[in-house]
Short mmCIF file of C-alpha atoms in Angstrom, two decimals:
data_model
loop_
_atom_site.label_atom_id
_atom_site.label_comp_id
_atom_site.label_asym_id
_atom_site.label_seq_id
_atom_site.Cartn_x
_atom_site.Cartn_y
_atom_site.Cartn_z
CA LYS A 231 124.45 120.29 133.14
CA LEU A 232 120.79 118.16 133.31
CA LEU A 233 118.81 117.74 136.08
CA ALA A 234 115.79 115.54 135.95
CA GLY A 235 116.28 115.36 132.27
CA SER A 236 119.59 113.13 132.69
CA SER A 237 117.29 109.80 133.13
CA TRP A 238 116.36 110.77 129.08
CA ILE A 239 120.01 110.32 127.86
CA ALA A 240 119.63 107.09 126.36
CA GLU A 241 116.51 108.05 124.50
CA TYR A 242 117.70 111.70 123.33
CA GLY A 243 121.41 111.71 123.55
CA ASP A 244 123.87 113.21 126.00
CA PRO A 245 124.11 116.98 125.24
CA ASP A 246 127.69 117.00 126.42
CA THR A 247 129.05 114.90 123.87
CA ALA A 248 130.47 116.60 120.58
CA ASP A 249 127.95 114.99 117.95
CA TRP A 250 124.79 115.77 120.18
CA ALA A 251 123.72 118.67 118.06
CA ASP A 252 123.55 116.49 114.61
CA TYR A 253 122.00 113.79 116.52
CA LEU A 254 119.45 116.12 118.08
CA GLN A 255 118.42 117.95 114.77
CA GLN A 256 117.51 114.58 112.81
CA PHE A 257 114.04 114.35 114.77
CA SER A 258 113.57 117.78 116.15
CA PRO A 259 110.61 119.73 114.81
CA TYR A 260 111.75 122.51 115.95
CA HIS A 261 114.87 122.23 113.25
CA GLN A 262 112.84 120.93 110.81
CA ILE A 263 110.74 123.61 110.33
CA ASP A 264 110.85 124.31 106.65
CA PRO A 265 110.11 127.96 105.83
CA GLU A 266 108.48 127.35 102.39
CA LYS A 267 106.16 125.13 103.36
CA GLN A 268 102.83 126.09 104.59
CA TYR A 269 101.65 124.18 107.65
CA ALA A 270 98.42 123.21 109.04
CA PRO A 271 97.20 125.47 112.02
CA VAL A 272 98.70 124.22 115.56
CA LEU A 273 97.71 124.71 119.37
CA PHE A 274 101.04 124.85 121.86
CA THR A 275 99.61 124.63 125.32
CA THR A 276 102.50 124.58 128.19
CA SER A 277 102.34 125.39 132.02
CA THR A 278 104.74 127.19 134.13
CA ARG A 279 104.73 124.58 136.47
CA ASP A 280 105.42 121.84 134.74
CA ASP A 281 108.95 120.70 135.89
CA ARG A 282 109.66 118.17 133.26
CA VAL A 283 109.53 120.87 130.43
CA HIS A 284 110.26 124.65 130.58
CA PRO A 285 107.68 126.81 128.76
CA ALA A 286 110.50 128.43 126.87
CA HIS A 287 110.62 125.51 124.69
CA ALA A 288 106.89 125.96 123.18
CA ARG A 289 107.17 129.48 123.32
CA LYS A 290 110.67 129.32 120.94
CA MET A 291 108.61 126.86 118.67
CA VAL A 292 105.77 129.42 118.63
CA LYS A 293 108.00 132.36 117.62
CA ARG A 294 109.80 130.06 114.78
CA LEU A 295 106.72 129.06 113.15
CA LEU A 296 105.35 132.63 113.36
CA SER A 297 108.48 133.86 111.81
CA THR A 298 108.19 131.62 108.74
CA ARG A 299 104.99 132.10 106.59
CA GLU A 300 101.46 132.65 107.73
CA THR A 301 100.84 129.15 109.72
CA PRO A 302 97.87 129.65 112.03
CA THR A 303 99.76 129.27 115.41
CA TYR A 304 97.86 129.22 118.71
CA TYR A 305 99.68 129.35 122.28
CA TYR A 306 98.11 129.08 125.88
CA GLU A 307 100.18 128.56 128.85
CA ASN A 308 98.65 127.77 132.05
CA ILE A 309 99.91 130.05 134.85
CA GLU A 310 98.27 128.16 137.76
CA GLY A 311 99.22 124.50 137.73
#
């Protein structure tokens, strides 16, 4: 169940509905990665203290980009707040 994220349902949809995955994948950068494309270098930053977005989201995106072609991908995770 959503915690603070429940306030975002109007904008991003309700994950408890059957059509949510299809809706989200229409604009999700994670799901839009095309392994045949070469992307510009990208830097992802996150914090272990962010109570709105878990750092796992940035970690997963970086891993996915690194698994495709040779996209220069940089990652910084602030652990001090």
